[in-house]
PDB file of C-alpha atoms in Angstrom:
ATOM      1  CA  UNK A   1     -85.835 235.781 215.872  1.00  0.00           C
ATOM      2  CA  UNK A   2     -82.760 237.951 215.171  1.00  0.00           C
ATOM      3  CA  UNK A   3     -82.801 241.627 216.059  1.00  0.00           C
ATOM      4  CA  UNK A   4     -81.164 244.416 214.102  1.00  0.00           C
ATOM      5  CA  UNK A   5     -80.363 248.004 214.970  1.00  0.00           C
ATOM      6  CA  UNK A   6     -81.193 250.178 211.970  1.00  0.00           C
ATOM      7  CA  UNK A   7     -80.030 253.782 211.603  1.00  0.00           C
ATOM      8  CA  UNK A   8     -82.246 255.858 209.330  1.00  0.00           C
ATOM      9  CA  UNK A   9     -81.709 259.425 208.192  1.00  0.00           C
ATOM     10  CA  UNK A  10     -83.546 262.137 206.340  1.00  0.00           C
ATOM     11  CA  UNK A  11     -82.325 265.469 205.069  1.00  0.00           C
ATOM     12  CA  UNK A  12     -83.970 268.544 206.501  1.00  0.00           C
ATOM     13  CA  UNK A  13     -83.801 271.628 204.299  1.00  0.00           C
ATOM     14  CA  UNK A  14     -82.685 274.753 206.095  1.00  0.00           C
ATOM     15  CA  UNK A  15     -83.293 278.044 204.350  1.00  0.00           C
ATOM     16  CA  UNK A  16     -82.874 281.770 204.842  1.00  0.00           C
ATOM     17  CA  UNK A  17     -84.098 284.895 203.111  1.00  0.00           C
ATOM     18  CA  UNK A  18     -81.599 287.687 202.572  1.00  0.00           C
ATOM     19  CA  UNK A  19     -81.350 290.670 200.239  1.00  0.00           C
ATOM     20  CA  UNK A  20     -78.207 291.302 198.187  1.00  0.00           C
ATOM     21  CA  UNK A  21     -77.271 294.276 196.004  1.00  0.00           C
ATOM     22  CA  UNK A  22     -75.698 293.142 192.746  1.00  0.00           C
ATOM     23  CA  UNK A  23     -75.557 294.023 189.052  1.00  0.00           C
ATOM     24  CA  UNK A  24     -76.987 290.678 187.872  1.00  0.00           C
ATOM     25  CA  UNK A  25     -79.028 287.785 189.255  1.00  0.00           C
ATOM     26  CA  UNK A  26     -75.936 285.579 188.885  1.00  0.00           C
ATOM     27  CA  UNK A  27     -73.854 287.977 190.985  1.00  0.00           C
ATOM     28  CA  UNK A  28     -76.600 288.075 193.635  1.00  0.00           C
ATOM     29  CA  UNK A  29     -76.725 284.263 193.686  1.00  0.00           C
ATOM     30  CA  UNK A  30     -72.942 284.139 194.113  1.00  0.00           C
ATOM     31  CA  UNK A  31     -73.178 286.528 197.074  1.00  0.00           C
ATOM     32  CA  UNK A  32     -75.950 284.424 198.631  1.00  0.00           C
ATOM     33  CA  UNK A  33     -74.025 281.157 198.259  1.00  0.00           C
ATOM     34  CA  UNK A  34     -70.852 282.709 199.685  1.00  0.00           C
ATOM     35  CA  UNK A  35     -72.706 284.331 202.630  1.00  0.00           C
ATOM     36  CA  UNK A  36     -71.697 282.495 205.830  1.00  0.00           C
ATOM     37  CA  UNK A  37     -74.273 284.208 208.108  1.00  0.00           C
ATOM     38  CA  UNK A  38     -77.053 281.707 208.804  1.00  0.00           C
ATOM     39  CA  UNK A  39     -78.292 283.363 211.977  1.00  0.00           C
ATOM     40  CA  UNK A  40     -81.806 283.809 210.505  1.00  0.00           C
ATOM     41  CA  UNK A  41     -82.128 280.227 209.276  1.00  0.00           C
ATOM     42  CA  UNK A  42     -85.385 278.301 209.342  1.00  0.00           C
ATOM     43  CA  UNK A  43     -86.065 274.586 209.010  1.00  0.00           C
ATOM     44  CA  UNK A  44     -88.467 273.389 206.306  1.00  0.00           C
ATOM     45  CA  UNK A  45     -90.019 270.238 207.763  1.00  0.00           C
ATOM     46  CA  UNK A  46     -92.646 270.076 205.002  1.00  0.00           C
ATOM     47  CA  UNK A  47     -89.935 269.594 202.369  1.00  0.00           C
ATOM     48  CA  UNK A  48     -87.791 267.098 204.235  1.00  0.00           C
ATOM     49  CA  UNK A  49     -86.236 264.378 202.146  1.00  0.00           C
ATOM     50  CA  UNK A  50     -86.976 260.690 202.035  1.00  0.00           C
ATOM     51  CA  UNK A  51     -86.058 258.416 204.920  1.00  0.00           C
ATOM     52  CA  UNK A  52     -83.187 256.122 203.996  1.00  0.00           C
ATOM     53  CA  UNK A  53     -81.031 253.564 205.798  1.00  0.00           C
ATOM     54  CA  UNK A  54     -77.507 254.652 206.757  1.00  0.00           C
ATOM     55  CA  UNK A  55     -76.473 251.779 209.008  1.00  0.00           C
ATOM     56  CA  UNK A  56     -77.358 248.244 210.117  1.00  0.00           C
ATOM     57  CA  UNK A  57     -75.948 246.248 213.034  1.00  0.00           C
ATOM     58  CA  UNK A  58     -76.954 242.822 214.293  1.00  0.00           C
ATOM     59  CA  UNK A  59     -78.453 242.886 217.781  1.00  0.00           C
ATOM     60  CA  UNK A  60     -80.491 245.264 219.912  1.00  0.00           C
ATOM     61  CA  UNK A  61     -79.042 248.739 220.541  1.00  0.00           C
ATOM     62  CA  UNK A  62     -75.911 247.738 218.614  1.00  0.00           C
ATOM     63  CA  UNK A  63     -75.243 250.914 216.601  1.00  0.00           C
ATOM     64  CA  UNK A  64     -71.492 251.528 216.236  1.00  0.00           C
ATOM     65  CA  UNK A  65     -70.702 248.693 218.669  1.00  0.00           C
ATOM     66  CA  UNK A  66     -70.043 245.873 216.291  1.00  0.00           C
ATOM     67  CA  UNK A  67     -69.422 245.099 212.680  1.00  0.00           C
ATOM     68  CA  UNK A  68     -71.821 247.027 210.448  1.00  0.00           C
ATOM     69  CA  UNK A  69     -73.863 245.055 207.940  1.00  0.00           C
ATOM     70  CA  UNK A  70     -73.970 246.356 204.373  1.00  0.00           C
ATOM     71  CA  UNK A  71     -77.095 248.352 203.609  1.00  0.00           C
ATOM     72  CA  UNK A  72     -79.019 246.770 200.723  1.00  0.00           C
ATOM     73  CA  UNK A  73     -78.672 249.101 197.752  1.00  0.00           C
ATOM     74  CA  UNK A  74     -82.340 249.982 197.354  1.00  0.00           C
ATOM     75  CA  UNK A  75     -82.598 251.293 200.951  1.00  0.00           C
ATOM     76  CA  UNK A  76     -79.959 253.966 200.275  1.00  0.00           C
ATOM     77  CA  UNK A  77     -80.640 257.611 199.559  1.00  0.00           C
ATOM     78  CA  UNK A  78     -82.150 258.040 196.083  1.00  0.00           C
ATOM     79  CA  UNK A  79     -79.797 260.855 195.079  1.00  0.00           C
ATOM     80  CA  UNK A  80     -76.775 258.685 195.959  1.00  0.00           C
ATOM     81  CA  UNK A  81     -78.267 255.704 194.096  1.00  0.00           C
ATOM     82  CA  UNK A  82     -78.773 257.943 191.053  1.00  0.00           C
ATOM     83  CA  UNK A  83     -75.219 259.293 191.229  1.00  0.00           C
ATOM     84  CA  UNK A  84     -73.732 255.791 191.457  1.00  0.00           C
ATOM     85  CA  UNK A  85     -75.944 254.659 188.605  1.00  0.00           C
ATOM     86  CA  UNK A  86     -74.857 257.591 186.443  1.00  0.00           C
ATOM     87  CA  UNK A  87     -71.254 256.506 186.961  1.00  0.00           C
ATOM     88  CA  UNK A  88     -72.129 252.928 185.965  1.00  0.00           C
ATOM     89  CA  UNK A  89     -74.074 254.022 182.878  1.00  0.00           C
ATOM     90  CA  UNK A  90     -71.263 256.355 181.789  1.00  0.00           C
ATOM     91  CA  UNK A  91     -68.766 253.495 182.045  1.00  0.00           C
ATOM     92  CA  UNK A  92     -70.973 251.184 179.999  1.00  0.00           C
ATOM     93  CA  UNK A  93     -71.607 253.869 177.399  1.00  0.00           C
ATOM     94  CA  UNK A  94     -67.861 254.451 177.032  1.00  0.00           C
ATOM     95  CA  UNK A  95     -67.327 250.719 176.428  1.00  0.00           C
ATOM     96  CA  UNK A  96     -70.075 250.556 173.803  1.00  0.00           C
ATOM     97  CA  UNK A  97     -68.947 253.736 172.028  1.00  0.00           C
ATOM     98  CA  UNK A  98     -65.376 252.415 172.009  1.00  0.00           C
ATOM     99  CA  UNK A  99     -66.600 249.173 170.463  1.00  0.00           C
ATOM    100  CA  UNK A 100     -68.660 251.060 167.866  1.00  0.00           C
ATOM    101  CA  UNK A 101     -65.703 253.287 166.913  1.00  0.00           C
ATOM    102  CA  UNK A 102     -63.441 250.244 166.601  1.00  0.00           C
ATOM    103  CA  UNK A 103     -66.157 248.492 164.537  1.00  0.00           C
ATOM    104  CA  UNK A 104     -66.175 245.494 166.842  1.00  0.00           C
ATOM    105  CA  UNK A 105     -69.060 243.694 168.465  1.00  0.00           C
ATOM    106  CA  UNK A 106     -69.711 244.454 172.098  1.00  0.00           C
ATOM    107  CA  UNK A 107     -69.016 241.406 174.271  1.00  0.00           C
ATOM    108  CA  UNK A 108     -72.148 239.561 175.457  1.00  0.00           C
ATOM    109  CA  UNK A 109     -71.266 240.147 179.128  1.00  0.00           C
ATOM    110  CA  UNK A 110     -71.268 243.940 178.542  1.00  0.00           C
ATOM    111  CA  UNK A 111     -74.615 243.720 176.797  1.00  0.00           C
ATOM    112  CA  UNK A 112     -76.009 241.716 179.729  1.00  0.00           C
ATOM    113  CA  UNK A 113     -74.570 244.254 182.168  1.00  0.00           C
ATOM    114  CA  UNK A 114     -76.151 247.053 180.111  1.00  0.00           C
ATOM    115  CA  UNK A 115     -79.566 245.387 180.130  1.00  0.00           C
ATOM    116  CA  UNK A 116     -79.275 244.962 183.905  1.00  0.00           C
ATOM    117  CA  UNK A 117     -78.215 248.621 184.277  1.00  0.00           C
ATOM    118  CA  UNK A 118     -81.261 249.771 182.304  1.00  0.00           C
ATOM    119  CA  UNK A 119     -83.568 247.698 184.531  1.00  0.00           C
ATOM    120  CA  UNK A 120     -81.777 248.985 187.653  1.00  0.00           C
ATOM    121  CA  UNK A 121     -82.127 252.582 186.448  1.00  0.00           C
ATOM    122  CA  UNK A 122     -85.849 252.092 185.921  1.00  0.00           C
ATOM    123  CA  UNK A 123     -86.147 250.595 189.414  1.00  0.00           C
ATOM    124  CA  UNK A 124     -84.260 253.530 190.938  1.00  0.00           C
ATOM    125  CA  UNK A 125     -86.595 255.986 189.221  1.00  0.00           C
ATOM    126  CA  UNK A 126     -89.593 253.980 190.500  1.00  0.00           C
ATOM    127  CA  UNK A 127     -88.120 253.754 194.054  1.00  0.00           C
ATOM    128  CA  UNK A 128     -88.244 249.975 193.703  1.00  0.00           C
ATOM    129  CA  UNK A 129     -85.927 247.046 194.347  1.00  0.00           C
ATOM    130  CA  UNK A 130     -83.461 246.578 191.532  1.00  0.00           C
ATOM    131  CA  UNK A 131     -82.745 243.338 189.693  1.00  0.00           C
ATOM    132  CA  UNK A 132     -79.870 241.088 190.677  1.00  0.00           C
ATOM    133  CA  UNK A 133     -76.605 241.993 188.974  1.00  0.00           C
ATOM    134  CA  UNK A 134     -75.495 239.478 186.336  1.00  0.00           C
ATOM    135  CA  UNK A 135     -72.287 237.566 187.019  1.00  0.00           C
ATOM    136  CA  UNK A 136     -69.286 238.554 184.920  1.00  0.00           C
ATOM    137  CA  UNK A 137     -69.381 235.169 183.207  1.00  0.00           C
ATOM    138  CA  UNK A 138     -73.087 235.466 182.426  1.00  0.00           C
ATOM    139  CA  UNK A 139     -73.956 232.732 184.939  1.00  0.00           C
ATOM    140  CA  UNK A 140     -75.741 232.998 188.266  1.00  0.00           C
ATOM    141  CA  UNK A 141     -75.843 236.415 189.890  1.00  0.00           C
ATOM    142  CA  UNK A 142     -73.054 236.939 192.422  1.00  0.00           C
ATOM    143  CA  UNK A 143     -74.010 240.434 193.578  1.00  0.00           C
ATOM    144  CA  UNK A 144     -77.438 241.276 194.887  1.00  0.00           C
ATOM    145  CA  UNK A 145     -79.590 244.403 195.038  1.00  0.00           C
ATOM    146  CA  UNK A 146     -81.660 243.090 197.949  1.00  0.00           C
TER     147      UNK A 146
END
């Protein structure tokens, strides 16, 4: 049976409490964000983020030694999946709005891609595997969300 080395990551919030004198809450927030002194930092293990996959290599103890294998999309960090999906949805929306303004029908392949993107967005929100991406020609899927 094949073996794989999997690198997983989670984000650990680090916080600090500091007092700032300012005329407004916005000015105090700006001072806090610009403050480079983190000497009193504390880790918040109870609020750590999800565990997600950041690397895969074939073989035992193979991290960074060989060719990395692509991480299946649904094992990535949720915030990154959401950001990539926002970019996809914005692109599709621009196509459809352009078609509507030009009073032309949207091509069937863009409608299929939009239906897939809706299903993928729902899967991302549910932390589930997404559907296979439709092929550009409307045939068999050529890209997978394993």
